Short mmCIF file of C-alpha atoms in Angstrom, two decimals:
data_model
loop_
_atom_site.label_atom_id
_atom_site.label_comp_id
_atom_site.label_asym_id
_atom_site.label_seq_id
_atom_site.Cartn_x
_atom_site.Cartn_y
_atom_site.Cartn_z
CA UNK K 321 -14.39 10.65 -41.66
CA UNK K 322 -11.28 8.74 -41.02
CA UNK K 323 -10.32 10.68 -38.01
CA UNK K 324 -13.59 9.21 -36.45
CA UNK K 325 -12.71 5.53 -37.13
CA UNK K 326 -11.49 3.62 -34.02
CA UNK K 327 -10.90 -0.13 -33.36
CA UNK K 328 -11.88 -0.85 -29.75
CA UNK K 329 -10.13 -4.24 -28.56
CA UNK K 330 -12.34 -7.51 -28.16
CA UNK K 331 -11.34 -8.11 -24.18
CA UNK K 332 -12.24 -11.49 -22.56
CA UNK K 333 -15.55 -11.89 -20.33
CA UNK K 334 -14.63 -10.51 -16.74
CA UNK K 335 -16.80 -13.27 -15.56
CA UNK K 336 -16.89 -12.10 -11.94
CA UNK K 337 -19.54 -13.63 -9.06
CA UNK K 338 -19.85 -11.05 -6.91
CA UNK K 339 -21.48 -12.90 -3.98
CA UNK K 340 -24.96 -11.09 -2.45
CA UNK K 341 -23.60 -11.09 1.45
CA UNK K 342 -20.88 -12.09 3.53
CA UNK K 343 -21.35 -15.46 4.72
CA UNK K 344 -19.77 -14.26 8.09
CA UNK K 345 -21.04 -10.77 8.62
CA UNK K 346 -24.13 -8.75 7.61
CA UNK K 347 -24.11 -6.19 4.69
CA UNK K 348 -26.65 -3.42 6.23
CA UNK K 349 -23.90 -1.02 6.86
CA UNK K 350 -21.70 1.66 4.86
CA UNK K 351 -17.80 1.26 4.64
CA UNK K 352 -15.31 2.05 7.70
CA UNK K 353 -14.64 5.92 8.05
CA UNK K 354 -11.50 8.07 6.66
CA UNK K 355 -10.34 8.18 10.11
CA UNK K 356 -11.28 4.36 11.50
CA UNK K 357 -8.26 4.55 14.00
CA UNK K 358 -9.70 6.93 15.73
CA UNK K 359 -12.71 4.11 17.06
CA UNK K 360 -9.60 2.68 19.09
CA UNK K 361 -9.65 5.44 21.24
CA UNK K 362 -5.72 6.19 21.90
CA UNK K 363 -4.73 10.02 21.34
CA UNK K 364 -1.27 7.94 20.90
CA UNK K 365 -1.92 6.03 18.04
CA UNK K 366 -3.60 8.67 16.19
CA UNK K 367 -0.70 10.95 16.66
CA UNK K 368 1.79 7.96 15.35
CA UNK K 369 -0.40 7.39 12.57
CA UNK K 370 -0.96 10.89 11.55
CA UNK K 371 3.36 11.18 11.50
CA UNK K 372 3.94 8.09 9.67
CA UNK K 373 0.84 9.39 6.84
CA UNK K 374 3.57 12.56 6.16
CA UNK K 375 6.98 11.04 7.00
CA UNK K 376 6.91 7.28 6.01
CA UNK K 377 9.35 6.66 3.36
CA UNK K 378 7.37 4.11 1.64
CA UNK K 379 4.55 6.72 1.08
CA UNK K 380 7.23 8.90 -0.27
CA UNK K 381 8.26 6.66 -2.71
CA UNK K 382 4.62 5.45 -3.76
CA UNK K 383 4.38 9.75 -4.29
CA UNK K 384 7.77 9.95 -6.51
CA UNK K 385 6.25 6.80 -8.14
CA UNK K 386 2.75 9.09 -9.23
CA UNK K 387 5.29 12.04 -10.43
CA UNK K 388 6.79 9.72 -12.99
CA UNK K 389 3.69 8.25 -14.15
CA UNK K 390 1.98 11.62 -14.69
CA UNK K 391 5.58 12.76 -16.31
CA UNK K 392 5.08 9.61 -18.83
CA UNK K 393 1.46 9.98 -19.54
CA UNK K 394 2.47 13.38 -20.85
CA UNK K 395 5.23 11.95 -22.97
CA UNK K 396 2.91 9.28 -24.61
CA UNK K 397 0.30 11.98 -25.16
CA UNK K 398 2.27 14.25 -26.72
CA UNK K 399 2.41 12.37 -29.63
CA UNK K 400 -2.01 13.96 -30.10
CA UNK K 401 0.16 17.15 -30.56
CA UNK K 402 1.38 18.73 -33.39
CA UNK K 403 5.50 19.54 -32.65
CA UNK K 404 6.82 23.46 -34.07
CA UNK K 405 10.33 23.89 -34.01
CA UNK K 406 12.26 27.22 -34.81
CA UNK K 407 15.10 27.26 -36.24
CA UNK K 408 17.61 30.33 -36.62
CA UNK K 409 20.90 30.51 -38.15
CA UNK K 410 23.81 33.10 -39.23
CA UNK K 411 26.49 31.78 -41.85
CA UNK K 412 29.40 33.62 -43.51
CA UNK K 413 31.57 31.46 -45.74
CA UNK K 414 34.69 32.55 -46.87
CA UNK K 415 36.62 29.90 -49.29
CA UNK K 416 40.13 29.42 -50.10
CA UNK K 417 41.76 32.05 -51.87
CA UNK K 418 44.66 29.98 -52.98
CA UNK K 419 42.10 28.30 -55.25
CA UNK K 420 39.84 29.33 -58.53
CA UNK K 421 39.18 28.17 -62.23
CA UNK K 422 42.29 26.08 -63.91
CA UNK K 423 43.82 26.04 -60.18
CA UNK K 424 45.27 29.77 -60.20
CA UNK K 425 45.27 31.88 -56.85
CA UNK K 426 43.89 34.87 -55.99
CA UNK K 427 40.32 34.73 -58.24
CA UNK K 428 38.73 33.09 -55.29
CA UNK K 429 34.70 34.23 -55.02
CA UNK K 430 34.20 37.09 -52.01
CA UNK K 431 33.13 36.63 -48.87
CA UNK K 432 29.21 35.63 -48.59
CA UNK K 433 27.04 35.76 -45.74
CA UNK K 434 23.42 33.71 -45.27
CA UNK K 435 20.92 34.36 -42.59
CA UNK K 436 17.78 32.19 -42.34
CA UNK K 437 14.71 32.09 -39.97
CA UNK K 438 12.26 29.11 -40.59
CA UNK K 439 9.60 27.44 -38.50
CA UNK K 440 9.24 23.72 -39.09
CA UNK K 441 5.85 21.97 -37.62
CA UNK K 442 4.47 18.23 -38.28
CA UNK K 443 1.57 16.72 -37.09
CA UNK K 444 0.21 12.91 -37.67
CA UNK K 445 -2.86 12.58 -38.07
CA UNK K 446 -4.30 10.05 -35.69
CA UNK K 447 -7.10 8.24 -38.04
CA UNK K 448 -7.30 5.02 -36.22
CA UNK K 449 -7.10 5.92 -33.01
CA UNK K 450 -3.24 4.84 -32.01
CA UNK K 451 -2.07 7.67 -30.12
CA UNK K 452 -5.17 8.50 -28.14
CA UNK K 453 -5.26 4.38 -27.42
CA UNK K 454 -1.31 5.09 -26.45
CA UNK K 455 -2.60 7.96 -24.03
CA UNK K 456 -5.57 6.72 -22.88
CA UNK K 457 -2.47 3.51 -22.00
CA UNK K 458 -0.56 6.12 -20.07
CA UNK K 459 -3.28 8.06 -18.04
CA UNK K 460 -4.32 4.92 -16.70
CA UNK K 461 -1.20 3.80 -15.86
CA UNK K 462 -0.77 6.95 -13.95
CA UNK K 463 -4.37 6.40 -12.24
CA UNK K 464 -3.34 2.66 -11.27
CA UNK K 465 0.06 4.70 -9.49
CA UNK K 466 -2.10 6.63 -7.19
CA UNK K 467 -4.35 3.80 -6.07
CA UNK K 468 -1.24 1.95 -5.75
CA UNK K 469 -0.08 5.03 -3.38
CA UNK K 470 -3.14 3.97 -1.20
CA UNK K 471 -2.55 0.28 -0.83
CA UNK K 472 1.33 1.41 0.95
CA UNK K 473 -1.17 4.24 2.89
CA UNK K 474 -3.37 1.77 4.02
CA UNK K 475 -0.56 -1.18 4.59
CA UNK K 476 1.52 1.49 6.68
CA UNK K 477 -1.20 2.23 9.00
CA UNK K 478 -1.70 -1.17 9.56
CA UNK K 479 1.49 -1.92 10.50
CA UNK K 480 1.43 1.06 12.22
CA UNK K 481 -1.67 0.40 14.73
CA UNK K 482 0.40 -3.39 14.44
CA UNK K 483 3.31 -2.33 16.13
CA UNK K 484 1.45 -0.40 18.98
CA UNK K 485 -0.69 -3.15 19.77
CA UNK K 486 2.22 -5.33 20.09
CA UNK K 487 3.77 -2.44 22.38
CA UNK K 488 0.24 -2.62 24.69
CA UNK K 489 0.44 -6.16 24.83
CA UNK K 490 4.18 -6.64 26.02
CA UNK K 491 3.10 -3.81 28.29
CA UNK K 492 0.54 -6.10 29.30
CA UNK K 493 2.50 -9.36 29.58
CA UNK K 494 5.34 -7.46 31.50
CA UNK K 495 2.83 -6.70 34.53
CA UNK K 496 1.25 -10.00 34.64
CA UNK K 497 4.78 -11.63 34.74
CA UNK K 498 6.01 -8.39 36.96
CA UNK K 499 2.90 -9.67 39.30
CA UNK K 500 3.56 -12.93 38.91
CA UNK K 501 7.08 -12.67 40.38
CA UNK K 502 6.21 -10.60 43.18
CA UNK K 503 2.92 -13.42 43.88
CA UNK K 504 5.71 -16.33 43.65
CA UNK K 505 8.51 -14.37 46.13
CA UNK K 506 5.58 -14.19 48.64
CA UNK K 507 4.56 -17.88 48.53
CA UNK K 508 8.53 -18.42 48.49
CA UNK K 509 8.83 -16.47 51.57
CA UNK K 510 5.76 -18.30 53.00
CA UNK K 511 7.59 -21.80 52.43
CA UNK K 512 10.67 -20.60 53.70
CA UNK K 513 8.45 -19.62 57.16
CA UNK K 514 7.30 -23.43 57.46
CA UNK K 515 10.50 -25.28 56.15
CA UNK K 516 12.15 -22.71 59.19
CA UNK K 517 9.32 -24.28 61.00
CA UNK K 518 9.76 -27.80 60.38
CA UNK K 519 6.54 -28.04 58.59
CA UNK K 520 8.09 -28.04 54.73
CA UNK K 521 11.21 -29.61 52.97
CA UNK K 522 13.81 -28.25 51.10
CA UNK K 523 12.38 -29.37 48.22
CA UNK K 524 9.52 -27.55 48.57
CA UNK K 525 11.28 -24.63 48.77
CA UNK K 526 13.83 -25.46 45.81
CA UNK K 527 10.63 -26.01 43.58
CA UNK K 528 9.18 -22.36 44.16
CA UNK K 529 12.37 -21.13 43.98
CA UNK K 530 12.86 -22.65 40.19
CA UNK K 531 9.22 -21.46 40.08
CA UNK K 532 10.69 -17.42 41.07
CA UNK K 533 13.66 -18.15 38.61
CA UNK K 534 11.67 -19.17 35.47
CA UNK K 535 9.27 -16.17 35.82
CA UNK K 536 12.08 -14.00 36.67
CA UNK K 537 13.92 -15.36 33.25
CA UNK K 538 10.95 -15.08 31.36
CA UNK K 539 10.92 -11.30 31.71
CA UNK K 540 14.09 -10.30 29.14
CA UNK K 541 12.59 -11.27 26.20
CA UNK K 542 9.31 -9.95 26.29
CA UNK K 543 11.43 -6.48 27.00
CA UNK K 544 13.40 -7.28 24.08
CA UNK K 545 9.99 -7.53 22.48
CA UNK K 546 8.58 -4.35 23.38
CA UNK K 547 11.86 -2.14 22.46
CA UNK K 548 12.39 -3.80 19.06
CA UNK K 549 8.63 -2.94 18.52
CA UNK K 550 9.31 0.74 19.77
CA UNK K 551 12.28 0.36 16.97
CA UNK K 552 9.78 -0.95 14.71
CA UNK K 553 7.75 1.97 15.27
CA UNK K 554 9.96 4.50 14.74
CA UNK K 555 10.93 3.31 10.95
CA UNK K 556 7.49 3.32 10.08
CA UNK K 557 7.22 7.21 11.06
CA UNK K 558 10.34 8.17 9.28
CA UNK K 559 12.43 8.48 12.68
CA UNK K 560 15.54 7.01 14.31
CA UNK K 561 14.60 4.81 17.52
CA UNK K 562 16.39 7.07 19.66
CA UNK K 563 13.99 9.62 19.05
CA UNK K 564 10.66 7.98 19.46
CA UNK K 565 9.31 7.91 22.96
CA UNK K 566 6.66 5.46 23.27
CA UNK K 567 4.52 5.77 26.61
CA UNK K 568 1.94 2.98 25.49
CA UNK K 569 -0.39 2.17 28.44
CA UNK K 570 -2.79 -1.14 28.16
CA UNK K 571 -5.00 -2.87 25.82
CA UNK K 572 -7.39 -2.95 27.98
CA UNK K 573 -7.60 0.75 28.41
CA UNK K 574 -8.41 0.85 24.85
CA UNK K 575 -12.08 0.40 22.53
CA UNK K 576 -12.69 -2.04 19.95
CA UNK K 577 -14.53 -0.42 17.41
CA UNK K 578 -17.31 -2.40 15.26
CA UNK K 579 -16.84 -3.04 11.88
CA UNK K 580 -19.50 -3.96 9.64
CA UNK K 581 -18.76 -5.42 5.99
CA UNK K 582 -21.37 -3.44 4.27
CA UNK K 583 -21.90 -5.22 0.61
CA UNK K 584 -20.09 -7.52 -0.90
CA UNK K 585 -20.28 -5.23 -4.58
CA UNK K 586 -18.55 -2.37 -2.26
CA UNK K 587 -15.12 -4.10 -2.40
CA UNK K 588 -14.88 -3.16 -5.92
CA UNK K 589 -14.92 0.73 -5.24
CA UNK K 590 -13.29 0.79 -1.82
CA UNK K 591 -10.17 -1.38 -2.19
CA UNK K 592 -7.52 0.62 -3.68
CA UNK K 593 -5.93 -2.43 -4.80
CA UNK K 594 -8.76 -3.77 -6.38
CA UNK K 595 -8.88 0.03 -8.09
CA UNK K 596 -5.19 -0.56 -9.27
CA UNK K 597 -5.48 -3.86 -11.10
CA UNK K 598 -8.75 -2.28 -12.60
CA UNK K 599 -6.45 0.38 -13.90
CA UNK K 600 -4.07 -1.77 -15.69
CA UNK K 601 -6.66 -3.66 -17.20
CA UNK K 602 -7.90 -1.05 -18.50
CA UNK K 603 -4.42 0.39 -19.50
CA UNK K 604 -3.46 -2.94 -21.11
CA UNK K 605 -7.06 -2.56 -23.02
CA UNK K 606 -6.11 0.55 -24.82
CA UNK K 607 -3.04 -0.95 -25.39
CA UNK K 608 -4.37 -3.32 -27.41
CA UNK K 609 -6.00 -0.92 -29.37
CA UNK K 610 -3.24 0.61 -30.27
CA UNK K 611 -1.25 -2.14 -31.46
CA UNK K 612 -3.72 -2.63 -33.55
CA UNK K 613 -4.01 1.09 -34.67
CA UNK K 614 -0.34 -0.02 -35.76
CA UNK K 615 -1.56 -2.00 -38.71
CA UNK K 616 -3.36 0.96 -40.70
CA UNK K 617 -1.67 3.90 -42.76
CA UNK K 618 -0.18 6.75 -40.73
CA UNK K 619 -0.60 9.98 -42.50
CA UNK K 620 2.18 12.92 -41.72
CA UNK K 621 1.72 16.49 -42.39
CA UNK K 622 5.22 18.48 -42.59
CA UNK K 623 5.87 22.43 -42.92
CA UNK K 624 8.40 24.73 -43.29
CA UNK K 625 8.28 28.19 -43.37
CA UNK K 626 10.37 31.05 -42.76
CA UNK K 627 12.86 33.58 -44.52
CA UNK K 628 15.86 33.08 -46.02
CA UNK K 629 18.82 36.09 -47.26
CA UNK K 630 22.38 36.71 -47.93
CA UNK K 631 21.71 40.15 -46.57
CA UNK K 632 20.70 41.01 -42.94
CA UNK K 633 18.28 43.74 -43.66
CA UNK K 634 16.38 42.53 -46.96
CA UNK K 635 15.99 38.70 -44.09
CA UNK K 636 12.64 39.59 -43.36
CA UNK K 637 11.20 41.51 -46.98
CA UNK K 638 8.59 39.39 -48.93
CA UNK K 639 10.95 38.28 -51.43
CA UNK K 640 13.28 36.17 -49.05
CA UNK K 641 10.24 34.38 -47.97
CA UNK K 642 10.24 30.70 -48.61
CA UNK K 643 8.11 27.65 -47.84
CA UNK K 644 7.51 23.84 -48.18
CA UNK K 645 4.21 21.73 -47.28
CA UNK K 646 4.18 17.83 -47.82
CA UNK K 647 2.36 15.14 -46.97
CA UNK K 648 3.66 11.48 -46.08
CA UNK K 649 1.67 8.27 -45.62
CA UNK K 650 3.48 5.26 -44.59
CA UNK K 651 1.83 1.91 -45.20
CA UNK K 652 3.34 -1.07 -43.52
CA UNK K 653 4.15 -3.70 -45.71
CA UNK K 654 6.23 -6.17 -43.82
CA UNK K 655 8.58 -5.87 -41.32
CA UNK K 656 9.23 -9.59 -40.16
CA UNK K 657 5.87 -9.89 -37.68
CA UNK K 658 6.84 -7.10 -35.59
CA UNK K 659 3.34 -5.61 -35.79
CA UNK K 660 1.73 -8.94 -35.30
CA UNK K 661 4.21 -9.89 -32.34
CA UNK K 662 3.21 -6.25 -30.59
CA UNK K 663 -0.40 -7.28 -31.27
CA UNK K 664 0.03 -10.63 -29.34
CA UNK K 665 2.46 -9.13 -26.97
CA UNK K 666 -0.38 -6.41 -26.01
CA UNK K 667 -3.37 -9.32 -25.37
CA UNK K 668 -0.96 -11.41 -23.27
CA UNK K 669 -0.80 -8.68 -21.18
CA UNK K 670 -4.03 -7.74 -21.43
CA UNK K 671 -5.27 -11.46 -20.59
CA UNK K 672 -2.63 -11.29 -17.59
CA UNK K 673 -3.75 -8.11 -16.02
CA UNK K 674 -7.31 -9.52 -16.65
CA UNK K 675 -6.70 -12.71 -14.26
CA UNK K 676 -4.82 -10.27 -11.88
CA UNK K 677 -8.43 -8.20 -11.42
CA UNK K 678 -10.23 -11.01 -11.16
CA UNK K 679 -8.12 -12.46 -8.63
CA UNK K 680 -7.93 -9.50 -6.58
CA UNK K 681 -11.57 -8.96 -6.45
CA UNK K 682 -11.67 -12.72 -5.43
CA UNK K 683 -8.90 -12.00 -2.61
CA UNK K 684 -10.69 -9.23 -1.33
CA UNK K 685 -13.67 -11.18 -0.61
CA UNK K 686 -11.71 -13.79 0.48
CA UNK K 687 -10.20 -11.46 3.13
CA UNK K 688 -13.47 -9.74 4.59
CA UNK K 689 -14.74 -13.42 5.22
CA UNK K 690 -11.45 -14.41 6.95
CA UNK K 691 -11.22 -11.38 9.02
CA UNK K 692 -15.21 -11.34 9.98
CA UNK K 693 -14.71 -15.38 11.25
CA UNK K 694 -11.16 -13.61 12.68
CA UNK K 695 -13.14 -10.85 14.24
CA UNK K 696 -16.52 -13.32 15.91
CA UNK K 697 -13.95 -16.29 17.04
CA UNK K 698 -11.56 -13.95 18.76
CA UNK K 699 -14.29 -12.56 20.54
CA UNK K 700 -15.59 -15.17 21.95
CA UNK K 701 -12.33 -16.32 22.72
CA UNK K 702 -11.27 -13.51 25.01
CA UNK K 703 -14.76 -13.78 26.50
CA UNK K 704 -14.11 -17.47 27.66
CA UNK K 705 -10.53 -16.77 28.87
CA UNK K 706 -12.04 -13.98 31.10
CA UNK K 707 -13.67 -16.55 32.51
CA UNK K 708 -10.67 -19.06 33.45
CA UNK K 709 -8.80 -16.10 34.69
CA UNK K 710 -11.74 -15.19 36.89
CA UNK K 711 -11.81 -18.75 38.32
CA UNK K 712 -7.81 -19.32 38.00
CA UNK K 713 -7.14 -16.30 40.43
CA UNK K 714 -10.40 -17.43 42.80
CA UNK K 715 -8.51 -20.56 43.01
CA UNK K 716 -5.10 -18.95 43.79
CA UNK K 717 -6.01 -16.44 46.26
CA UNK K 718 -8.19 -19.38 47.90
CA UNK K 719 -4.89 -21.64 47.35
CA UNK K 720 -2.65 -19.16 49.07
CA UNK K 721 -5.51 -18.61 51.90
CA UNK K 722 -5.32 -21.91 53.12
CA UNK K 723 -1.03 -22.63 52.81
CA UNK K 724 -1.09 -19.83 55.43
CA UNK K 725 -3.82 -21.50 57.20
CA UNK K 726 -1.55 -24.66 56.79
CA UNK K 727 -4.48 -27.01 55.36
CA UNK K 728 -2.97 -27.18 52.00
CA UNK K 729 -0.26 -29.21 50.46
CA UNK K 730 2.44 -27.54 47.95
CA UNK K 731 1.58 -29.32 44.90
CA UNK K 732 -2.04 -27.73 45.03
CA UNK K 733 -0.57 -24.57 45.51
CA UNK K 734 2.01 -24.63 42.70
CA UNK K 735 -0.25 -25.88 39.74
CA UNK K 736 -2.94 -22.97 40.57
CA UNK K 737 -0.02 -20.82 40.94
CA UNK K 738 0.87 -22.00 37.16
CA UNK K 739 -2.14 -22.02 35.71
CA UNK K 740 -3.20 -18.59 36.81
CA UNK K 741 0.33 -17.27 35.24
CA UNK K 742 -0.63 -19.04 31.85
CA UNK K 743 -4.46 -17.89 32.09
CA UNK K 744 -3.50 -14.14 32.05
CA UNK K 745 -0.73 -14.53 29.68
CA UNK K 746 -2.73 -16.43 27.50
CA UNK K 747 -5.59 -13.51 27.85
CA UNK K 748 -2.88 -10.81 26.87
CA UNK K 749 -2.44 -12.99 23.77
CA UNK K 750 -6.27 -13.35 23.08
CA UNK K 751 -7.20 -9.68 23.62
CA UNK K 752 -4.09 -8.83 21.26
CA UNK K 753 -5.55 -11.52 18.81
CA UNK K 754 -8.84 -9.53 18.66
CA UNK K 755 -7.21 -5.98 18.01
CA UNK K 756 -5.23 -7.50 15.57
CA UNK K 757 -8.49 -8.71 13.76
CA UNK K 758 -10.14 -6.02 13.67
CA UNK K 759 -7.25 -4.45 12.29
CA UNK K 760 -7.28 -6.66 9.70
CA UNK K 761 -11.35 -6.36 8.91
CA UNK K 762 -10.33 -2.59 8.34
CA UNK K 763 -7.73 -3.29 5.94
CA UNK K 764 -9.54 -5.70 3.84
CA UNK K 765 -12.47 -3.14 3.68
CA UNK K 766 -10.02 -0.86 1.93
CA UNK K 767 -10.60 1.74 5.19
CA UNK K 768 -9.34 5.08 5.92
CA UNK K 769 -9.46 6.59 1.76
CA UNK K 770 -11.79 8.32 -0.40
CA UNK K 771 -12.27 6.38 -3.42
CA UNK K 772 -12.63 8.93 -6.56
CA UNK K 773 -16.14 8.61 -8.14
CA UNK K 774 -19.64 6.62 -6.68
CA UNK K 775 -19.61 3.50 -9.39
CA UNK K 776 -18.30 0.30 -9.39
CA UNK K 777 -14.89 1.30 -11.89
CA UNK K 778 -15.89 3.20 -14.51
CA UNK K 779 -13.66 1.67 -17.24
CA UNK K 780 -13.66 -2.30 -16.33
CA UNK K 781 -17.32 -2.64 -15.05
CA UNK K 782 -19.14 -1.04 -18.48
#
């Protein structure tokens, strides 16, 4: 009957609005696929984030970090057990001979020998519950690791499809300035014709020439960009830079894959971190039931048995048999409010790890609705800078038309010359921009992992 008792812990209200739908996006849809990177359409990425999944170091250590949580779960549940021990031992005692009775030499006793075989086993008996609550602690603990293990999995990949858009885009922004520079040496050329001509001054030409010399200038950093980004790369797969050969292409070469939210009340099964801080919560709950376990009689059972013999061959006969059997119950008393300080100790942390769920659920809601306004305003951003670069390049070409034709002065030329430059930068930028947020819609859906089980959590949400 007392082996049946157990105190469950009294844990706060989780108190969680989980909102009906998005108020940026429309639920209708089921969560991103295992393999989401794939919708990009780059045989390169998926090969650099299929390395970095078996070679990132961070993984590795999020790996080694499951290993010693499964290693301490079985310590703490060892103490359900009941712990055997076998002891054997061979003794011959041989005392001074130089003593005996009334201090004379030579009466010493003989020689003696002992031999002794016994098995010693204990077992508490867990009435209240304390050392399943202490295991039930530990495997959770060691559940939490491995959802942990996802968030790095799912952060590396993101940083991983990161870098290489960052490698497209410099890519990108070294042929528009590459193109630049060779449009601004033929207008310099073109100025040089008609200052040779009398028709332009050397100002003119001095102005396109700082023109050729700032685009020209501006060209060494976004290199610097791309290779540290190639460097950037190669940590993330577990390589040294000088091994990782990045051939990269264009961002516009690639697709944008849609991402729908799906529901709101999906978030709390897909997010591994959301799964993690529901772990510990529920870690810290058994906790708390097992400091409180601490408060109630622990009852020990003890016994020894084996054989014991002063001669070798009569060790193992009935008559060197010998055994002991006890029972111990310990009853704390008082030991200074150490109990009581455990006890509060436990429900601190329990009432911590309870605001740390809560505010991860409310963080992961908070990042689908960023990245789904992220996702619809970058969109529409690219969409309208298409259109100034469409009209920004009609006006240059028409620009450089008519200085051949001679019917156009410089200044025209030079600030449609400028703002074509800034138009396509600024669309490298934007398109990057919209990558990057749907990047970021995947990783606050929790994509690319197979969350364990169909519910909602099945210890916090009962």
């Amino acid at each position: 009957m007392l082996s049946g008792c157990n105190f469950s812990s009294e844990r706060p209200d989780l108190a969680l609005d989980v909102p009906p739908a998005y108020g940026a996006g429309h639920g209708d849809s089921a969560p991103p696929a295992l393999d989401w990177w794939r919708g990009f359409r780059s045989p390169e990425l998926t090969k650099l984030i299929e390395e970095a999944q078996t070679r990132n170091l961070d993984i590795a250590v999020s790996i080694a970090l499951i290993i010693q949580a499964d290693a301490q779960s079985k310590v703490t549940s060892s103490a359900l057990m009941p712990t055997a021990t076998f002891n054997g031992s061979a003794t011959r005692t041989r005392p001074s001979q130089t003593t005996g009775p009334g201090g004379s030499g030579g009466n010493g006793p003989a020689e003696s020998d002992l031999f002794s075989t016994v098995l010693n086993a204990s077992y508490e008996i867990d009435s209240w519950g304390k050392n399943r609550s202490a295991s039930r602690a530990g495997q959770e603990t060691a559940v939490a690791s491995r959802f942990n293990k996802e968030v790095v999995v799912l952060s590396t990949i993101a940083s991983v499809a990161t870098a290489y858009f960052e490698v497209l885009a410099s890519q990108d922004q070294l042929r528009v300035l590459r193109r630049n520079l060779e449009a601004s040496d033929r207008i310099l050329t073109l100025i040089k014709q008609r200052s040779a001509a009398g028709t332009a001054s050397a100002l003119d030409v001095a102005q396109q020439e700082s023109l050729v010399l700032q685009v020209r200038a501006s060209i060494p950093p976004v290199d610097q960009t791309l290779r540290q980004n190639i460097a950037t790369l190669a940590l993330l797969i577990g390589r040294p830079p000088s091994e990782v050969l990045v051939k990269g292409g264009s961002l516009d070469r690639l697709a944008i894959p849609r991402v729908t939210p799906g529901m709101p009340s999906e978030i709390l099964r897909q997010r591994p971190d959301v799964r993690a801080a529901e772990a510990n919560l529920a870690s810290t709950d058994a906790n708390v039931e097992a400091a409180k376990a601490a408060f109630f009689p622990s009852i020990t059972l003890t016994g020894d048995g084996g054989y014991s013999s002063s001669v070798l061959k009569l060790l193992f006969t009935p008559q060197s048999a010998l055994y002991q059997v006890a029972a111990n119950l310990t009853q704390p008393v008082f030991d200074g409010f150490h109990l009581e300080g455990q006890l509060e100790l436990a429900k601190g942390q329990q009432l911590a790890n309870l605001e740390t769920y809560r505010k991860s659920v409310l963080s992961a809601f908070t990042d689908v609705e960023k990245a789904l306004i992220a996702v619809a305003d970058s969109t529409e951003t690219e969409r309208l800078q298409r259109q100034v670069v469409t009209s920004s390049r009609t006006a240059f070409q028409l620009s450089e038309a008519r200085l051949r034709e001679g019917t156009i002065d410089l200044v025209t030329l030079l600030q449609t010359q400028q703002t074509l430059f800034t138009a396509e930068n600024t669309l490298v930028l934007d398109r990057l921009a919209r990558f990057q947020a749907t990047l970021t819609l995947f990783q606050a859906l929790g994509g690319g992992w197979q969350p364990p089980g169909t519910g909602l959590g099945p210890n916090v949400m009962q």
